[in-house]
mmCIF file of C-alpha atoms in Angstrom:
data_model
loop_
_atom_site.group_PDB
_atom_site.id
_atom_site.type_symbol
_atom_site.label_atom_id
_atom_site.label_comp_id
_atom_site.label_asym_id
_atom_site.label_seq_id
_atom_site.Cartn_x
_atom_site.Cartn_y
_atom_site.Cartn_z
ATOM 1 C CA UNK A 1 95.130 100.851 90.257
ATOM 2 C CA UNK A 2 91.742 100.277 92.152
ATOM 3 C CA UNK A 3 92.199 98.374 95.222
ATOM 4 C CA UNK A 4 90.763 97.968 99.280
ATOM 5 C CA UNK A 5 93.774 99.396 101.323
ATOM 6 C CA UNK A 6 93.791 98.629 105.066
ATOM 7 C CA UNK A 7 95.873 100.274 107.740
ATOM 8 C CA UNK A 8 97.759 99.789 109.846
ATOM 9 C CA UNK A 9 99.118 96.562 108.601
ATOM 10 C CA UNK A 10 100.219 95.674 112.025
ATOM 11 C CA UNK A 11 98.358 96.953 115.598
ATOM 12 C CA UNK A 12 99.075 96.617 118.994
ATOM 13 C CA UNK A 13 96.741 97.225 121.611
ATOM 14 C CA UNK A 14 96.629 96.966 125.727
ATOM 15 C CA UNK A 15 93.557 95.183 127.161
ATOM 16 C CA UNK A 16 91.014 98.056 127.714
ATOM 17 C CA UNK A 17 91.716 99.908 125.210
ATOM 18 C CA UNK A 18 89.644 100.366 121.945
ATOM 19 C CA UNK A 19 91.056 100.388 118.332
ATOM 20 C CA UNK A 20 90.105 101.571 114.740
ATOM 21 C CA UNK A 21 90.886 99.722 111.800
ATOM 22 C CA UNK A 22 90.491 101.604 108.470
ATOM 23 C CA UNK A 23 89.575 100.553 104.900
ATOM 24 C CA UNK A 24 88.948 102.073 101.887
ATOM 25 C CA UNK A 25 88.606 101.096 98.572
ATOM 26 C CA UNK A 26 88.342 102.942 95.193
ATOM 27 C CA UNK A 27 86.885 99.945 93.111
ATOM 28 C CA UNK A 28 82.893 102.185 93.856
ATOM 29 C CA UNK A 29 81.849 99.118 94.959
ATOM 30 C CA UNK A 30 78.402 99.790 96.893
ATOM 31 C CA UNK A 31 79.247 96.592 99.191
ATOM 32 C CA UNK A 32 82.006 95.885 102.115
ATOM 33 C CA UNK A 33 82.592 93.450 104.705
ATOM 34 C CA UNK A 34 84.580 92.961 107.300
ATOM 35 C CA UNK A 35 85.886 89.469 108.673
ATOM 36 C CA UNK A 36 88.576 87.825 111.187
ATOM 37 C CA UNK A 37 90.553 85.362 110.751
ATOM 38 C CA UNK A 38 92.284 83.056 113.540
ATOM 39 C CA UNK A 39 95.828 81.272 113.300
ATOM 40 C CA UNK A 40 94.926 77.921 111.010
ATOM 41 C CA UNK A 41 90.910 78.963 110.526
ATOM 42 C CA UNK A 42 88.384 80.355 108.066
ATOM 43 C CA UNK A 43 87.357 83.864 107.865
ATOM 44 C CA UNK A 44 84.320 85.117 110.409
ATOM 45 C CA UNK A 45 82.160 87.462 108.841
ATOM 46 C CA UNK A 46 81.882 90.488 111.487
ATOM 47 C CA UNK A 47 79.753 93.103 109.779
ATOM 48 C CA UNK A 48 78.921 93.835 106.007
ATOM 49 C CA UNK A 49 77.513 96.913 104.462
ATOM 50 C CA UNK A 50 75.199 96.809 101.242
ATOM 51 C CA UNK A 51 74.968 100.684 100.646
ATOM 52 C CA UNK A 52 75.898 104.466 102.738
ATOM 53 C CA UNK A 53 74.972 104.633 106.625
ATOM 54 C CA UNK A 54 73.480 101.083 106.579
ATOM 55 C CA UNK A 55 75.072 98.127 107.899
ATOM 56 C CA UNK A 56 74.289 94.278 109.152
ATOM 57 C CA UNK A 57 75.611 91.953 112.035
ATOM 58 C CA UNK A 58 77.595 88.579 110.593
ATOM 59 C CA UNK A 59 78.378 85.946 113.009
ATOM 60 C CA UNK A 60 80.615 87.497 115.252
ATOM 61 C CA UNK A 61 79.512 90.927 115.805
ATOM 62 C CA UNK A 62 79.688 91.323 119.467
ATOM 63 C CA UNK A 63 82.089 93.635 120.852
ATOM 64 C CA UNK A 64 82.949 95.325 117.272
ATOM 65 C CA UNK A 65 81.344 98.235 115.961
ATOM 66 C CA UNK A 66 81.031 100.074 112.155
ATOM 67 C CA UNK A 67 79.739 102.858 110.533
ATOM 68 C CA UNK A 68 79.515 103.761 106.726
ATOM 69 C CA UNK A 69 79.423 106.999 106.436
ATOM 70 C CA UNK A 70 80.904 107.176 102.783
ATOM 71 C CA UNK A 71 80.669 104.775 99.501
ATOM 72 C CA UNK A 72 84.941 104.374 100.201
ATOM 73 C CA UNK A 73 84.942 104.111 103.700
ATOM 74 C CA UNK A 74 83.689 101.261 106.623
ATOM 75 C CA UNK A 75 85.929 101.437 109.452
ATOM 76 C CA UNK A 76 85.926 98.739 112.155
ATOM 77 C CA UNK A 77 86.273 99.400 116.088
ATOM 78 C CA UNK A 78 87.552 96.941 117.879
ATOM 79 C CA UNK A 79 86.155 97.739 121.654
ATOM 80 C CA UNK A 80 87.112 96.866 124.844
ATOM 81 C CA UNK A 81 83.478 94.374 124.909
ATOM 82 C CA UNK A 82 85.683 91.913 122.563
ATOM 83 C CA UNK A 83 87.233 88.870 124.928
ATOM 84 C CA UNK A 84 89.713 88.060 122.549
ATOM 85 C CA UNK A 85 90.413 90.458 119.477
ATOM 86 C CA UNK A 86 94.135 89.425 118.824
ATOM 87 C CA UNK A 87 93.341 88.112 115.282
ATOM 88 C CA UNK A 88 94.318 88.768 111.744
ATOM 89 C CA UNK A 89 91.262 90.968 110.357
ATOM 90 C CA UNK A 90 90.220 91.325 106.599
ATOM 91 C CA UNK A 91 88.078 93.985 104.763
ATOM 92 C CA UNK A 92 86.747 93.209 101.408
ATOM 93 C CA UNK A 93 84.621 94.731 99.361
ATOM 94 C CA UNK A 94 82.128 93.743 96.187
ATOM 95 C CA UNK A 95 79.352 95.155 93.760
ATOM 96 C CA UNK A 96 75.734 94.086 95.110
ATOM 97 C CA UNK A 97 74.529 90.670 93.266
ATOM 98 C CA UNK A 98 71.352 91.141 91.561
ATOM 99 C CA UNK A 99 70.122 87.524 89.699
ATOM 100 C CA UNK A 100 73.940 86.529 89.630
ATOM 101 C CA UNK A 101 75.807 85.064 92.472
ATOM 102 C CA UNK A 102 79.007 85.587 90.712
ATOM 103 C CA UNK A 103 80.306 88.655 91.510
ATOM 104 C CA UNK A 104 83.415 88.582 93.869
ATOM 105 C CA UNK A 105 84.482 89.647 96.851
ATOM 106 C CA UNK A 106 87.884 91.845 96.642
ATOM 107 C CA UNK A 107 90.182 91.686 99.811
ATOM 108 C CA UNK A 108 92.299 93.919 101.109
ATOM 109 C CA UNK A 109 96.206 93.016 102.721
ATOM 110 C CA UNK A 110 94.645 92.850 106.054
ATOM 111 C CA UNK A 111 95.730 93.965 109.366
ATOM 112 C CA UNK A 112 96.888 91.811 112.373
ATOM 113 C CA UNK A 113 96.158 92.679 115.985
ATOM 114 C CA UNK A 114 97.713 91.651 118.784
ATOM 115 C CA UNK A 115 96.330 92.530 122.269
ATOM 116 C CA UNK A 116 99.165 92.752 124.737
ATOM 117 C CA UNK B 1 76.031 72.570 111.311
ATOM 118 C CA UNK B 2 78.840 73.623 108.974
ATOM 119 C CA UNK B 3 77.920 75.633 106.095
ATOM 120 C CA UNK B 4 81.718 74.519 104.282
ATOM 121 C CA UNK B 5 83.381 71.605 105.063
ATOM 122 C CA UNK B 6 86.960 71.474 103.971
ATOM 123 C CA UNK B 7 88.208 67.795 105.944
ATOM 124 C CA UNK B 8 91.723 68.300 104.709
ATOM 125 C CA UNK B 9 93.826 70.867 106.963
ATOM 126 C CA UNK B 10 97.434 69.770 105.332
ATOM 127 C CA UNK B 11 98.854 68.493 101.704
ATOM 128 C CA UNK B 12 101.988 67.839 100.335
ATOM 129 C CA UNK B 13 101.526 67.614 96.642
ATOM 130 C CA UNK B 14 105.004 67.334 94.002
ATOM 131 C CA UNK B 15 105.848 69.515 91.894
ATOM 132 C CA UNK B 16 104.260 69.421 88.382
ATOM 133 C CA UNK B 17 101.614 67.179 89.867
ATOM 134 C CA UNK B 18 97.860 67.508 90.138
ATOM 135 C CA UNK B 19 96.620 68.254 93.271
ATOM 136 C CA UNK B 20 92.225 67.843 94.686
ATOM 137 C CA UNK B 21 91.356 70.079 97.198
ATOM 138 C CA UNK B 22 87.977 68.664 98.779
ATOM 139 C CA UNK B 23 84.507 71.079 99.673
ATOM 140 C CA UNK B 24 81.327 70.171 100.674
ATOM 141 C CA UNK B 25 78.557 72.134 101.458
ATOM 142 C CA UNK B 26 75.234 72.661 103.226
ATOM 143 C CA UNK B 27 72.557 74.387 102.167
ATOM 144 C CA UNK B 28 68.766 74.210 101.515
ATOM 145 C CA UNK B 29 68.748 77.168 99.241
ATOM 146 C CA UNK B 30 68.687 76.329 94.907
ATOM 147 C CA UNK B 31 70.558 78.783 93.989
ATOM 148 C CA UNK B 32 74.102 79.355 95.652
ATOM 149 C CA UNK B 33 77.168 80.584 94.626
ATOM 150 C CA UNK B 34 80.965 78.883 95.880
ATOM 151 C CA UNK B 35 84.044 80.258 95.190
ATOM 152 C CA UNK B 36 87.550 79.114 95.518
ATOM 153 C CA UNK B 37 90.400 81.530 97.147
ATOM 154 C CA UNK B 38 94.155 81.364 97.842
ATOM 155 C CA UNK B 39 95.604 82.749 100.999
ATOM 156 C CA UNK B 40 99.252 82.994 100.418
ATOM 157 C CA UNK B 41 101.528 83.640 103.705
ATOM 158 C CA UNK B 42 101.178 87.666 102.630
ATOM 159 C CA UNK B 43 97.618 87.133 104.345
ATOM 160 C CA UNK B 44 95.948 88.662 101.102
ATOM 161 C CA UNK B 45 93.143 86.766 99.789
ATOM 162 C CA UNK B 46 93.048 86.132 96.104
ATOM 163 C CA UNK B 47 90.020 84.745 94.091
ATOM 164 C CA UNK B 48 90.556 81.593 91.911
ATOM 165 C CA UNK B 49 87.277 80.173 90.607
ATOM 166 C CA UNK B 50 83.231 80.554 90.759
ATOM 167 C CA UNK B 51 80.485 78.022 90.362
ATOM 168 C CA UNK B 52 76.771 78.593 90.282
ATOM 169 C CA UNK B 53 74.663 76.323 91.233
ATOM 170 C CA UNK B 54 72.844 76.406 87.842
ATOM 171 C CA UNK B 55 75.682 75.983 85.953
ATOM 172 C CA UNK B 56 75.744 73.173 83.511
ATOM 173 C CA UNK B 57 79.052 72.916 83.003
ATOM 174 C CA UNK B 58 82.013 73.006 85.682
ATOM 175 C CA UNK B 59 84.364 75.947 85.811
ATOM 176 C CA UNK B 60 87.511 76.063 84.665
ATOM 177 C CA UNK B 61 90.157 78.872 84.837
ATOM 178 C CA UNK B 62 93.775 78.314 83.793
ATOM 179 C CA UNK B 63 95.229 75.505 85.590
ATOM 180 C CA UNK B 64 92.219 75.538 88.316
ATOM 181 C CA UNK B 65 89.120 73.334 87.990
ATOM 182 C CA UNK B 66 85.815 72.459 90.115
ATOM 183 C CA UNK B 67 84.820 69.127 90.498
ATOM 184 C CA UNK B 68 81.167 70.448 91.129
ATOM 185 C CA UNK B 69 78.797 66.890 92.000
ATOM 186 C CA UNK B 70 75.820 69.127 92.909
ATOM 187 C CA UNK B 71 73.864 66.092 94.170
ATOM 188 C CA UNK B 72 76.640 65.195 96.310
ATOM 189 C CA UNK B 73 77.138 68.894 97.740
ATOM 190 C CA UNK B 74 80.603 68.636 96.453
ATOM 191 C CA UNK B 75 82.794 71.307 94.717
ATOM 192 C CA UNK B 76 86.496 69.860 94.916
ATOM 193 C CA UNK B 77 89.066 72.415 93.312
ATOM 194 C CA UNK B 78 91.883 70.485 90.642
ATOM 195 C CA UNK B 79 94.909 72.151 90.106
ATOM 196 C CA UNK B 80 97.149 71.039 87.520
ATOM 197 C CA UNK B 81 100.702 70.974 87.273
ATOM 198 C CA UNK B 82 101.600 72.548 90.725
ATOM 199 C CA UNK B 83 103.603 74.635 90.834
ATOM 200 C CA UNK B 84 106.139 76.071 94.093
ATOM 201 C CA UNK B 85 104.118 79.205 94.031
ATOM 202 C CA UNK B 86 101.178 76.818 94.594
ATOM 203 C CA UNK B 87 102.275 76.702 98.199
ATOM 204 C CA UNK B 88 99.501 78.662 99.961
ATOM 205 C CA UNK B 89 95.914 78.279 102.115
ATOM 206 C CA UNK B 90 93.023 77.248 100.303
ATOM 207 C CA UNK B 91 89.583 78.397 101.113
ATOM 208 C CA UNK B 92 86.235 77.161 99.875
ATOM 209 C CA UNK B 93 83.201 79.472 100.528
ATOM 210 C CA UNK B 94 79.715 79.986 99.775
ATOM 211 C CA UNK B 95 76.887 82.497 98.765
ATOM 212 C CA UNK B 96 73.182 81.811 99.574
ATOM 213 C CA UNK B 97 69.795 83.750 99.200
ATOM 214 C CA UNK B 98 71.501 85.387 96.069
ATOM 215 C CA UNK B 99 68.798 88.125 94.894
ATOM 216 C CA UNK B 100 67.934 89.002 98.565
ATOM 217 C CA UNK B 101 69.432 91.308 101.058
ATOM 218 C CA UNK B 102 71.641 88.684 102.776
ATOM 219 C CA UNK B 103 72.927 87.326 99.840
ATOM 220 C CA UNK B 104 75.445 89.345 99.750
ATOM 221 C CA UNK B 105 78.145 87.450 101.873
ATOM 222 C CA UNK B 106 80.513 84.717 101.548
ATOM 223 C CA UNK B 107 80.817 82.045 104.388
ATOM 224 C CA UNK B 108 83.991 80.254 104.109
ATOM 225 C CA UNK B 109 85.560 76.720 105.068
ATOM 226 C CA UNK B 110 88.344 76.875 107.432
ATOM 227 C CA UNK B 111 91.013 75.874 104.610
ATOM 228 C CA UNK B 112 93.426 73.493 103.371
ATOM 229 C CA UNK B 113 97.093 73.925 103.239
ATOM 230 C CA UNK B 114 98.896 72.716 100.553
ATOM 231 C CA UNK B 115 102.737 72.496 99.875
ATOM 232 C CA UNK B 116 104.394 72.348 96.754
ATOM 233 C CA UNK B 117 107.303 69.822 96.771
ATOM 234 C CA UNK B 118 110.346 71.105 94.326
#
């Protein structure tokens, strides 16, 4: 079945330290996105990605970091320049809209980290 | 200002019952996109219903419906006959500039959550 899988479902992570979140789907979608949710809040959008080895700020970019280096692939680092990164984070991923708005975004399980 | 406004952050809705979730929206753009999700306590986030803005006639998926009062900037999700597996976040989100570059992403509402009453 295609699908976004993220991992690890669960992170934990001392103050200082920087941390890698993976996703990858096999849905050969061209777009993916990354966003953060907080306890009882709407989702954040961190970075998205339209196509290979390009990528965009969202919102909250600061102190996060991406790369795209293949159609499946757009891993998020969580560095040591984020104040507060315990959050749950979710990937998603979607074709690219051309005159239609109504393609959708597919999400991933997500992965919660806590900074200890 | 906020993109999505979702003013409800709780509901208790009975079983079997109908149940609005409210939306409104800001934007200066004519043609948008908004979407309705459900964020069960898995964390997942699972699509439930689109809307364009040029659509004449308002969307309608199983036992989910938008209200969508374009001159109003509303798009209220209905569901119907509620159900326990109901019980779950709601999210209301958005999609601008559709045709350009940044039209690509979704900004989202912070939610509404309901709970189904057996």
């Amino acid at each position: 079945d295609g699908g976004i899988t993220q991992s690890p479902k669960y992170l934990f992570r001392k103050e200082g330290q920087n941390v890698t979140l993976s996703c990858e789907q096999n849905l050969n979608h061209d777009a993916m996105y990354w966003y953060r949710q907080d306890p009882g809040q709407g989702l954040r959008l961190i970075y998205y990605s339209q196509i290979v080895n390009d990528f965009q700020k969202g919102d909250i970019a600061e102190g996060y970091s991406v790369s795209r280096e293949k159609k499946e692939s757009f891993p998020l680092t969580v560095t040591s320049a984020q104040k507060n990164p315990t959050a749950f984070y979710l990937c998603a991923s979607s074709i690219v809209p051309g005159s239609s708005g109504a393609n959708v975004l597919t999400f991933g399980a997500g992965s919660r980290l806590t900074v200890l | 200002a906020q993109k999505i406004t979702q003013t409800q952050p709780g509901m208790f809705v009975q079983e079997k019952e109908a149940v609005t979730l409210d939306c409104t929206y800001d934007t200066s753009d004519p043609s948008y996109g908004l979407f309705w999700y459900k964020q069960p306590s898995s964390g997942e986030m699972i699509f439930l219903i689109y809307q364009g803005s040029y659509d004449q006639q308002n969307a309608t998926e199983g036992r989910y419906s938008l209200n969508f009062q374009k001159a109003r900037k509303s798009a209220n999700l209905v569901i119907s006959a509620s159900q326990l597996g109901d019980s779950a976040m709601y999210f209301c989100a958005m999609r601008e500039k559709i045709g350009s570059a940044a039209g690509n992403k979704l900004t989202f509402g912070g939610g509404t959550r309901v709970l189904v009453k057996p």
